[in-house]
């Protein structure tokens, strides 16, 4: 089956505070987005990749991937959802035979190729939508506006959701066509609103998102730089 991965990489990286877009921040000398795309292609399960970047970064991104025709670049949007929407439109125009679409944060630079392959296999095996999840280690509480605890949530049924998230192509297309795109914090959230069942597979701690300085330091230790 023909598999396209969309990589939103158009964020500013405000919380990391590197002064450049987070996707271009180097980890062991290699930009986060290059590591993330390598992980996708090294899985052997992804045929094409479409990266959404800030307007001013298109040239630099094209240069980073100049040696592979499997990778395209599009201009993203003001929030992650519009970046994914732009990547989806551009990617399907470029590779119209696509049957499975993955969405994967550029910031999850150390995601193991085996995790990517497991998500593609789940959709190829018949599921409409699949996300990688991890159990939640900390106790979770709901608090009011003043920070006082209102209740403790039952942790046993909670999961932290990672990317890549994998979808049968028409399912993601419908989700992005439905006009509900402001109302979810991840792509599976849009699909859930269509009433489509979203399945889970075990995630991997290495698929963590580089969000803060602390995350980048952890990633540097992990790659030995
Ligand atoms: N992203 C995007 N377009 C946006 C905002 C985010 O493509 N307008 C991408 C980021 O580049 C990142 C992924 O979505 O790969 C996850 O977002 P996040 O970790 O929040 O990255 P940033 O938005 O860059 O970081 P921050 O929120 O700290 O500014
Ligand atoms: Mg953000």
PDB file of C-alpha atoms and ligand atoms in Angstrom:
ATOM      1  CA  UNK A   1       0.000   0.000   0.000  1.00  0.00           C
ATOM      2  CA  UNK A   2       1.197   3.499  -0.769  1.00  0.00           C
ATOM      3  CA  UNK A   3       2.051   5.359   2.450  1.00  0.00           C
ATOM      4  CA  UNK A   4       2.497   9.125   2.810  1.00  0.00           C
ATOM      5  CA  UNK A   5       3.773  10.725   6.031  1.00  0.00           C
ATOM      6  CA  UNK A   6       2.939  14.360   6.802  1.00  0.00           C
ATOM      7  CA  UNK A   7       5.452  16.114   9.055  1.00  0.00           C
ATOM      8  CA  UNK A   8       4.297  19.371  10.656  1.00  0.00           C
ATOM      9  CA  UNK A   9       7.491  21.391  11.183  1.00  0.00           C
ATOM     10  CA  UNK A  10       6.190  24.960  10.930  1.00  0.00           C
ATOM     11  CA  UNK A  11       6.170  25.793  14.651  1.00  0.00           C
ATOM     12  CA  UNK A  12       8.308  28.520  16.207  1.00  0.00           C
ATOM     13  CA  UNK A  13       9.508  26.434  19.131  1.00  0.00           C
ATOM     14  CA  UNK A  14       8.716  29.156  21.656  1.00  0.00           C
ATOM     15  CA  UNK A  15       8.995  26.848  24.666  1.00  0.00           C
ATOM     16  CA  UNK A  16      12.398  25.568  23.534  1.00  0.00           C
ATOM     17  CA  UNK A  17      13.544  29.154  23.027  1.00  0.00           C
ATOM     18  CA  UNK A  18      16.394  28.355  20.613  1.00  0.00           C
ATOM     19  CA  UNK A  19      15.768  31.474  18.523  1.00  0.00           C
ATOM     20  CA  UNK A  20      15.271  29.369  15.379  1.00  0.00           C
ATOM     21  CA  UNK A  21      12.378  27.071  14.372  1.00  0.00           C
ATOM     22  CA  UNK A  22      12.507  23.958  16.550  1.00  0.00           C
ATOM     23  CA  UNK A  23      12.547  21.602  13.558  1.00  0.00           C
ATOM     24  CA  UNK A  24      15.898  23.077  12.487  1.00  0.00           C
ATOM     25  CA  UNK A  25      17.530  22.828  15.928  1.00  0.00           C
ATOM     26  CA  UNK A  26      20.462  20.419  15.760  1.00  0.00           C
ATOM     27  CA  UNK A  27      20.737  17.314  17.889  1.00  0.00           C
ATOM     28  CA  UNK A  28      24.190  15.717  17.636  1.00  0.00           C
ATOM     29  CA  UNK A  29      24.737  17.948  14.589  1.00  0.00           C
ATOM     30  CA  UNK A  30      21.587  16.782  12.778  1.00  0.00           C
ATOM     31  CA  UNK A  31      18.384  18.914  12.611  1.00  0.00           C
ATOM     32  CA  UNK A  32      15.425  17.424  14.510  1.00  0.00           C
ATOM     33  CA  UNK A  33      13.337  17.312  11.310  1.00  0.00           C
ATOM     34  CA  UNK A  34      16.032  15.347   9.466  1.00  0.00           C
ATOM     35  CA  UNK A  35      16.130  12.775  12.272  1.00  0.00           C
ATOM     36  CA  UNK A  36      12.330  12.517  12.308  1.00  0.00           C
ATOM     37  CA  UNK A  37      12.117  12.028   8.523  1.00  0.00           C
ATOM     38  CA  UNK A  38      14.955   9.478   8.588  1.00  0.00           C
ATOM     39  CA  UNK A  39      13.060   7.486  11.201  1.00  0.00           C
ATOM     40  CA  UNK A  40       9.999   7.433   8.951  1.00  0.00           C
ATOM     41  CA  UNK A  41      11.900   6.334   5.825  1.00  0.00           C
ATOM     42  CA  UNK A  42      14.123   3.855   7.724  1.00  0.00           C
ATOM     43  CA  UNK A  43      10.979   2.007   8.800  1.00  0.00           C
ATOM     44  CA  UNK A  44      10.682   0.718   5.239  1.00  0.00           C
ATOM     45  CA  UNK A  45       6.940   1.298   5.600  1.00  0.00           C
ATOM     46  CA  UNK A  46       6.752   4.910   4.346  1.00  0.00           C
ATOM     47  CA  UNK A  47       6.994   5.775   0.640  1.00  0.00           C
ATOM     48  CA  UNK A  48       6.724   9.571   0.676  1.00  0.00           C
ATOM     49  CA  UNK A  49       7.073  12.434   3.156  1.00  0.00           C
ATOM     50  CA  UNK A  50       5.577  15.922   2.958  1.00  0.00           C
ATOM     51  CA  UNK A  51       6.983  18.466   5.439  1.00  0.00           C
ATOM     52  CA  UNK A  52       5.063  21.634   6.369  1.00  0.00           C
ATOM     53  CA  UNK A  53       7.391  24.538   7.213  1.00  0.00           C
ATOM     54  CA  UNK A  54       7.260  28.278   7.828  1.00  0.00           C
ATOM     55  CA  UNK A  55       7.198  30.377   4.680  1.00  0.00           C
ATOM     56  CA  UNK A  56      10.765  31.583   5.136  1.00  0.00           C
ATOM     57  CA  UNK A  57      12.190  28.086   5.709  1.00  0.00           C
ATOM     58  CA  UNK A  58      11.112  26.428   2.443  1.00  0.00           C
ATOM     59  CA  UNK A  59      14.484  26.898   0.718  1.00  0.00           C
ATOM     60  CA  UNK A  60      16.525  25.619   3.680  1.00  0.00           C
ATOM     61  CA  UNK A  61      14.246  22.614   4.085  1.00  0.00           C
ATOM     62  CA  UNK A  62      14.419  21.739   0.371  1.00  0.00           C
ATOM     63  CA  UNK A  63      18.231  21.890   0.610  1.00  0.00           C
ATOM     64  CA  UNK A  64      18.233  19.507   3.607  1.00  0.00           C
ATOM     65  CA  UNK A  65      16.346  16.900   1.569  1.00  0.00           C
ATOM     66  CA  UNK A  66      17.719  17.709  -1.899  1.00  0.00           C
ATOM     67  CA  UNK A  67      19.047  14.163  -2.309  1.00  0.00           C
ATOM     68  CA  UNK A  68      15.694  12.382  -2.050  1.00  0.00           C
ATOM     69  CA  UNK A  69      12.700  12.637  -4.377  1.00  0.00           C
ATOM     70  CA  UNK A  70      10.595  10.919  -1.705  1.00  0.00           C
ATOM     71  CA  UNK A  71      10.437  14.133   0.364  1.00  0.00           C
ATOM     72  CA  UNK A  72       8.396  17.244  -0.485  1.00  0.00           C
ATOM     73  CA  UNK A  73       8.013  20.601   1.261  1.00  0.00           C
ATOM     74  CA  UNK A  74       4.932  22.824   1.650  1.00  0.00           C
ATOM     75  CA  UNK A  75       4.184  26.046   3.513  1.00  0.00           C
ATOM     76  CA  UNK A  76       2.403  25.367   6.813  1.00  0.00           C
ATOM     77  CA  UNK A  77      -0.104  27.483   8.715  1.00  0.00           C
ATOM     78  CA  UNK A  78      -0.550  29.493  11.910  1.00  0.00           C
ATOM     79  CA  UNK A  79      -1.322  26.439  14.061  1.00  0.00           C
ATOM     80  CA  UNK A  80      -0.443  22.768  13.885  1.00  0.00           C
ATOM     81  CA  UNK A  81      -3.817  21.754  12.481  1.00  0.00           C
ATOM     82  CA  UNK A  82      -3.578  24.151   9.549  1.00  0.00           C
ATOM     83  CA  UNK A  83      -0.023  22.989   8.881  1.00  0.00           C
ATOM     84  CA  UNK A  84      -1.205  19.373   8.705  1.00  0.00           C
ATOM     85  CA  UNK A  85      -4.149  20.421   6.497  1.00  0.00           C
ATOM     86  CA  UNK A  86      -1.787  22.197   4.089  1.00  0.00           C
ATOM     87  CA  UNK A  87       0.573  19.213   4.045  1.00  0.00           C
ATOM     88  CA  UNK A  88      -2.335  16.857   3.378  1.00  0.00           C
ATOM     89  CA  UNK A  89      -3.567  18.862   0.371  1.00  0.00           C
ATOM     90  CA  UNK A  90      -0.089  19.223  -1.084  1.00  0.00           C
ATOM     91  CA  UNK A  91       0.937  15.622  -0.400  1.00  0.00           C
ATOM     92  CA  UNK A  92      -2.153  14.106  -2.004  1.00  0.00           C
ATOM     93  CA  UNK A  93      -1.682  16.355  -5.044  1.00  0.00           C
ATOM     94  CA  UNK A  94       1.927  15.154  -5.342  1.00  0.00           C
ATOM     95  CA  UNK A  95       1.203  11.470  -4.645  1.00  0.00           C
ATOM     96  CA  UNK A  96      -2.440  10.849  -5.616  1.00  0.00           C
ATOM     97  CA  UNK A  97      -2.133   7.075  -5.224  1.00  0.00           C
ATOM     98  CA  UNK A  98      -1.674   7.402  -1.437  1.00  0.00           C
ATOM     99  CA  UNK A  99      -3.711   4.886   0.589  1.00  0.00           C
ATOM    100  CA  UNK A 100      -2.430   5.389   4.139  1.00  0.00           C
ATOM    101  CA  UNK A 101      -1.497   8.729   5.709  1.00  0.00           C
ATOM    102  CA  UNK A 102       0.672   9.189   8.802  1.00  0.00           C
ATOM    103  CA  UNK A 103       1.004  12.452  10.723  1.00  0.00           C
ATOM    104  CA  UNK A 104       4.256  12.803  12.664  1.00  0.00           C
ATOM    105  CA  UNK A 105       5.698  15.754  14.625  1.00  0.00           C
ATOM    106  CA  UNK A 106       9.141  16.893  13.459  1.00  0.00           C
ATOM    107  CA  UNK A 107       9.904  17.384  17.153  1.00  0.00           C
ATOM    108  CA  UNK A 108       9.649  13.617  17.880  1.00  0.00           C
ATOM    109  CA  UNK A 109      13.123  13.199  16.429  1.00  0.00           C
ATOM    110  CA  UNK A 110      14.109   9.905  18.083  1.00  0.00           C
ATOM    111  CA  UNK A 111      10.979   7.900  17.201  1.00  0.00           C
ATOM    112  CA  UNK A 112      12.085   4.313  16.490  1.00  0.00           C
ATOM    113  CA  UNK A 113      11.441   3.064  12.918  1.00  0.00           C
ATOM    114  CA  UNK A 114       9.845  -0.080  14.402  1.00  0.00           C
ATOM    115  CA  UNK A 115       7.093   2.054  15.961  1.00  0.00           C
ATOM    116  CA  UNK A 116       6.386   3.640  12.561  1.00  0.00           C
ATOM    117  CA  UNK A 117       6.177   0.188  10.967  1.00  0.00           C
ATOM    118  CA  UNK A 118       3.770  -1.064  13.657  1.00  0.00           C
ATOM    119  CA  UNK A 119       1.334   1.799  12.962  1.00  0.00           C
ATOM    120  CA  UNK A 120       1.393   1.260   9.203  1.00  0.00           C
ATOM    121  CA  UNK A 121       0.880  -2.477   9.732  1.00  0.00           C
ATOM    122  CA  UNK A 122      -2.161  -1.830  11.919  1.00  0.00           C
ATOM    123  CA  UNK A 123      -3.865   0.301   9.245  1.00  0.00           C
ATOM    124  CA  UNK A 124      -2.799  -2.050   6.425  1.00  0.00           C
ATOM    125  CA  UNK A 125      -4.373  -4.812   8.519  1.00  0.00           C
ATOM    126  CA  UNK A 126      -7.775  -3.137   8.446  1.00  0.00           C
ATOM    127  CA  UNK A 127      -7.984  -0.409  11.096  1.00  0.00           C
ATOM    128  CA  UNK A 128      -9.179   3.074  10.080  1.00  0.00           C
ATOM    129  CA  UNK A 129      -7.122   5.024  12.602  1.00  0.00           C
ATOM    130  CA  UNK A 130      -4.338   4.062  15.025  1.00  0.00           C
ATOM    131  CA  UNK A 131      -2.311   6.064  17.565  1.00  0.00           C
ATOM    132  CA  UNK A 132       0.674   5.102  19.768  1.00  0.00           C
ATOM    133  CA  UNK A 133       0.013   5.478  23.491  1.00  0.00           C
ATOM    134  CA  UNK A 134       1.819   5.141  26.813  1.00  0.00           C
ATOM    135  CA  UNK A 135       0.335   4.675  30.276  1.00  0.00           C
ATOM    136  CA  UNK A 136       0.364   7.789  32.451  1.00  0.00           C
ATOM    137  CA  UNK A 137       2.910   7.481  35.257  1.00  0.00           C
ATOM    138  CA  UNK A 138       1.928  10.455  37.434  1.00  0.00           C
ATOM    139  CA  UNK A 139      -1.300  10.834  39.355  1.00  0.00           C
ATOM    140  CA  UNK A 140      -3.552  13.269  37.486  1.00  0.00           C
ATOM    141  CA  UNK A 141      -5.782  15.773  39.277  1.00  0.00           C
ATOM    142  CA  UNK A 142      -8.309  18.306  38.031  1.00  0.00           C
ATOM    143  CA  UNK A 143      -7.931  21.738  39.591  1.00  0.00           C
ATOM    144  CA  UNK A 144     -10.065  24.896  39.606  1.00  0.00           C
ATOM    145  CA  UNK A 145      -8.972  28.324  38.342  1.00  0.00           C
ATOM    146  CA  UNK A 146      -7.267  29.047  41.672  1.00  0.00           C
ATOM    147  CA  UNK A 147      -5.307  25.786  41.544  1.00  0.00           C
ATOM    148  CA  UNK A 148      -7.310  23.958  44.248  1.00  0.00           C
ATOM    149  CA  UNK A 149      -7.888  20.265  43.595  1.00  0.00           C
ATOM    150  CA  UNK A 150     -11.400  19.395  42.483  1.00  0.00           C
ATOM    151  CA  UNK A 151     -10.889  15.683  41.952  1.00  0.00           C
ATOM    152  CA  UNK A 152      -8.425  12.911  41.210  1.00  0.00           C
ATOM    153  CA  UNK A 153      -8.858  11.231  37.836  1.00  0.00           C
ATOM    154  CA  UNK A 154      -8.762   7.421  37.486  1.00  0.00           C
ATOM    155  CA  UNK A 155      -5.291   7.025  35.966  1.00  0.00           C
ATOM    156  CA  UNK A 156      -5.704   3.403  34.937  1.00  0.00           C
ATOM    157  CA  UNK A 157      -7.760   4.320  31.868  1.00  0.00           C
ATOM    158  CA  UNK A 158      -5.688   7.326  30.798  1.00  0.00           C
ATOM    159  CA  UNK A 159      -3.077   7.202  28.033  1.00  0.00           C
ATOM    160  CA  UNK A 160      -0.580   9.774  26.783  1.00  0.00           C
ATOM    161  CA  UNK A 161      -0.752   9.945  22.986  1.00  0.00           C
ATOM    162  CA  UNK A 162       2.279  10.213  20.700  1.00  0.00           C
ATOM    163  CA  UNK A 163       2.859  10.379  16.964  1.00  0.00           C
ATOM    164  CA  UNK A 164       3.007   9.048  14.277  1.00  0.00           C
ATOM    165  CA  UNK A 165      -0.765   8.730  14.082  1.00  0.00           C
ATOM    166  CA  UNK A 166      -1.885   6.572  11.153  1.00  0.00           C
ATOM    167  CA  UNK A 167      -5.078   6.764   9.110  1.00  0.00           C
ATOM    168  CA  UNK A 168      -6.721   5.196   6.130  1.00  0.00           C
ATOM    169  CA  UNK A 169      -6.542   8.052   3.638  1.00  0.00           C
ATOM    170  CA  UNK A 170     -10.289   8.822   3.191  1.00  0.00           C
ATOM    171  CA  UNK A 171     -10.750   8.967   6.964  1.00  0.00           C
ATOM    172  CA  UNK A 172      -8.183  11.752   7.412  1.00  0.00           C
ATOM    173  CA  UNK A 173      -9.440  13.545   4.291  1.00  0.00           C
ATOM    174  CA  UNK A 174     -12.974  13.545   5.693  1.00  0.00           C
ATOM    175  CA  UNK A 175     -11.748  14.785   9.070  1.00  0.00           C
ATOM    176  CA  UNK A 176      -9.960  17.733   7.474  1.00  0.00           C
ATOM    177  CA  UNK A 177     -12.876  18.456   5.130  1.00  0.00           C
ATOM    178  CA  UNK A 178     -15.421  18.475   7.958  1.00  0.00           C
ATOM    179  CA  UNK A 179     -14.665  22.016   9.090  1.00  0.00           C
ATOM    180  CA  UNK A 180     -14.102  20.937  12.692  1.00  0.00           C
ATOM    181  CA  UNK A 181     -10.397  21.581  12.521  1.00  0.00           C
ATOM    182  CA  UNK A 182     -10.227  24.078  15.380  1.00  0.00           C
ATOM    183  CA  UNK A 183     -11.746  21.728  17.855  1.00  0.00           C
ATOM    184  CA  UNK A 184      -9.060  19.089  18.453  1.00  0.00           C
ATOM    185  CA  UNK A 185      -5.504  18.985  19.795  1.00  0.00           C
ATOM    186  CA  UNK A 186      -4.410  16.067  17.623  1.00  0.00           C
ATOM    187  CA  UNK A 187      -5.386  14.509  14.310  1.00  0.00           C
ATOM    188  CA  UNK A 188      -7.051  11.488  15.885  1.00  0.00           C
ATOM    189  CA  UNK A 189      -9.253  13.936  17.807  1.00  0.00           C
ATOM    190  CA  UNK A 190     -10.698  15.170  14.506  1.00  0.00           C
ATOM    191  CA  UNK A 191     -11.296  11.604  13.367  1.00  0.00           C
ATOM    192  CA  UNK A 192     -13.033  10.707  16.650  1.00  0.00           C
ATOM    193  CA  UNK A 193     -15.549  13.473  15.965  1.00  0.00           C
ATOM    194  CA  UNK A 194     -16.559  11.696  12.758  1.00  0.00           C
ATOM    195  CA  UNK A 195     -17.557   8.719  14.886  1.00  0.00           C
ATOM    196  CA  UNK A 196     -14.663   6.641  13.532  1.00  0.00           C
ATOM    197  CA  UNK A 197     -13.083   4.230  16.035  1.00  0.00           C
ATOM    198  CA  UNK A 198      -9.476   5.134  16.839  1.00  0.00           C
ATOM    199  CA  UNK A 199      -7.342   2.172  17.949  1.00  0.00           C
ATOM    200  CA  UNK A 200      -4.118   2.212  19.970  1.00  0.00           C
ATOM    201  CA  UNK A 201      -0.780   0.408  19.808  1.00  0.00           C
ATOM    202  CA  UNK A 202       1.953   0.544  22.465  1.00  0.00           C
ATOM    203  CA  UNK A 203       3.999   3.736  22.092  1.00  0.00           C
ATOM    204  CA  UNK A 204       7.714   4.101  22.838  1.00  0.00           C
ATOM    205  CA  UNK A 205       9.391   6.428  25.342  1.00  0.00           C
ATOM    206  CA  UNK A 206      11.870   7.381  22.580  1.00  0.00           C
ATOM    207  CA  UNK A 207       8.976   8.929  20.608  1.00  0.00           C
ATOM    208  CA  UNK A 208       8.818  11.766  23.173  1.00  0.00           C
ATOM    209  CA  UNK A 209       8.367  15.280  21.816  1.00  0.00           C
ATOM    210  CA  UNK A 210      11.225  17.754  22.211  1.00  0.00           C
ATOM    211  CA  UNK A 211       9.313  20.671  23.726  1.00  0.00           C
ATOM    212  CA  UNK A 212      11.559  22.280  26.346  1.00  0.00           C
ATOM    213  CA  UNK A 213      15.266  22.725  27.045  1.00  0.00           C
ATOM    214  CA  UNK A 214      15.063  19.762  29.371  1.00  0.00           C
ATOM    215  CA  UNK A 215      13.739  17.530  26.571  1.00  0.00           C
ATOM    216  CA  UNK A 216      16.590  18.617  24.291  1.00  0.00           C
ATOM    217  CA  UNK A 217      19.142  17.815  26.992  1.00  0.00           C
ATOM    218  CA  UNK A 218      17.586  14.392  27.444  1.00  0.00           C
ATOM    219  CA  UNK A 219      17.731  13.834  23.667  1.00  0.00           C
ATOM    220  CA  UNK A 220      21.405  14.904  23.633  1.00  0.00           C
ATOM    221  CA  UNK A 221      22.212  12.330  26.311  1.00  0.00           C
ATOM    222  CA  UNK A 222      20.339   9.666  24.349  1.00  0.00           C
ATOM    223  CA  UNK A 223      22.297  10.283  21.131  1.00  0.00           C
ATOM    224  CA  UNK A 224      25.540  10.623  23.092  1.00  0.00           C
ATOM    225  CA  UNK A 225      26.361  14.203  22.114  1.00  0.00           C
TER     226      UNK A 225
HETATM  227  N1  LIG B   1       3.711  22.897  14.156  1.00  0.00           N
HETATM  228  C1  LIG B   1       3.418  23.250  12.837  1.00  0.00           C
HETATM  229  N2  LIG B   1       2.773  24.435  12.576  1.00  0.00           N
HETATM  230  C2  LIG B   1       2.442  25.273  13.577  1.00  0.00           C
HETATM  231  C3  LIG B   1       2.712  24.916  14.932  1.00  0.00           C
HETATM  232  C4  LIG B   1       3.355  23.696  15.183  1.00  0.00           C
HETATM  233  O1  LIG B   1       3.743  22.510  11.903  1.00  0.00           O
HETATM  234  N3  LIG B   1       1.867  26.426  13.268  1.00  0.00           N
HETATM  235  C5  LIG B   1       4.476  21.643  14.402  1.00  0.00           C
HETATM  236  C6  LIG B   1       5.785  21.892  15.140  1.00  0.00           C
HETATM  237  O2  LIG B   1       6.787  22.313  14.210  1.00  0.00           O
HETATM  238  C7  LIG B   1       6.066  20.572  15.799  1.00  0.00           C
HETATM  239  C8  LIG B   1       4.677  19.960  15.994  1.00  0.00           C
HETATM  240  O3  LIG B   1       3.757  20.764  15.233  1.00  0.00           O
HETATM  241  O4  LIG B   1       6.855  19.689  15.001  1.00  0.00           O
HETATM  242  C9  LIG B   1       4.277  19.917  17.463  1.00  0.00           C
HETATM  243  O5  LIG B   1       4.108  21.241  17.952  1.00  0.00           O
HETATM  244  P1  LIG B   1       4.918  21.857  19.191  1.00  0.00           P
HETATM  245  O6  LIG B   1       5.726  20.831  19.872  1.00  0.00           O
HETATM  246  O7  LIG B   1       3.959  22.702  19.952  1.00  0.00           O
HETATM  247  O8  LIG B   1       5.995  22.800  18.411  1.00  0.00           O
HETATM  248  P2  LIG B   1       6.045  24.382  18.354  1.00  0.00           P
HETATM  249  O9  LIG B   1       4.672  24.930  18.104  1.00  0.00           O
HETATM  250  O10 LIG B   1       7.131  24.721  17.384  1.00  0.00           O
HETATM  251  O11 LIG B   1       6.539  24.738  19.822  1.00  0.00           O
HETATM  252  P3  LIG B   1       5.924  25.866  20.817  1.00  0.00           P
HETATM  253  O12 LIG B   1       4.465  25.481  21.011  1.00  0.00           O
HETATM  254  O13 LIG B   1       6.754  25.741  22.039  1.00  0.00           O
HETATM  255  O14 LIG B   1       6.100  27.185  20.103  1.00  0.00           O
HETATM  256 MG1  LIG B   2       3.088  24.627  19.568  1.00  0.00          MG
END
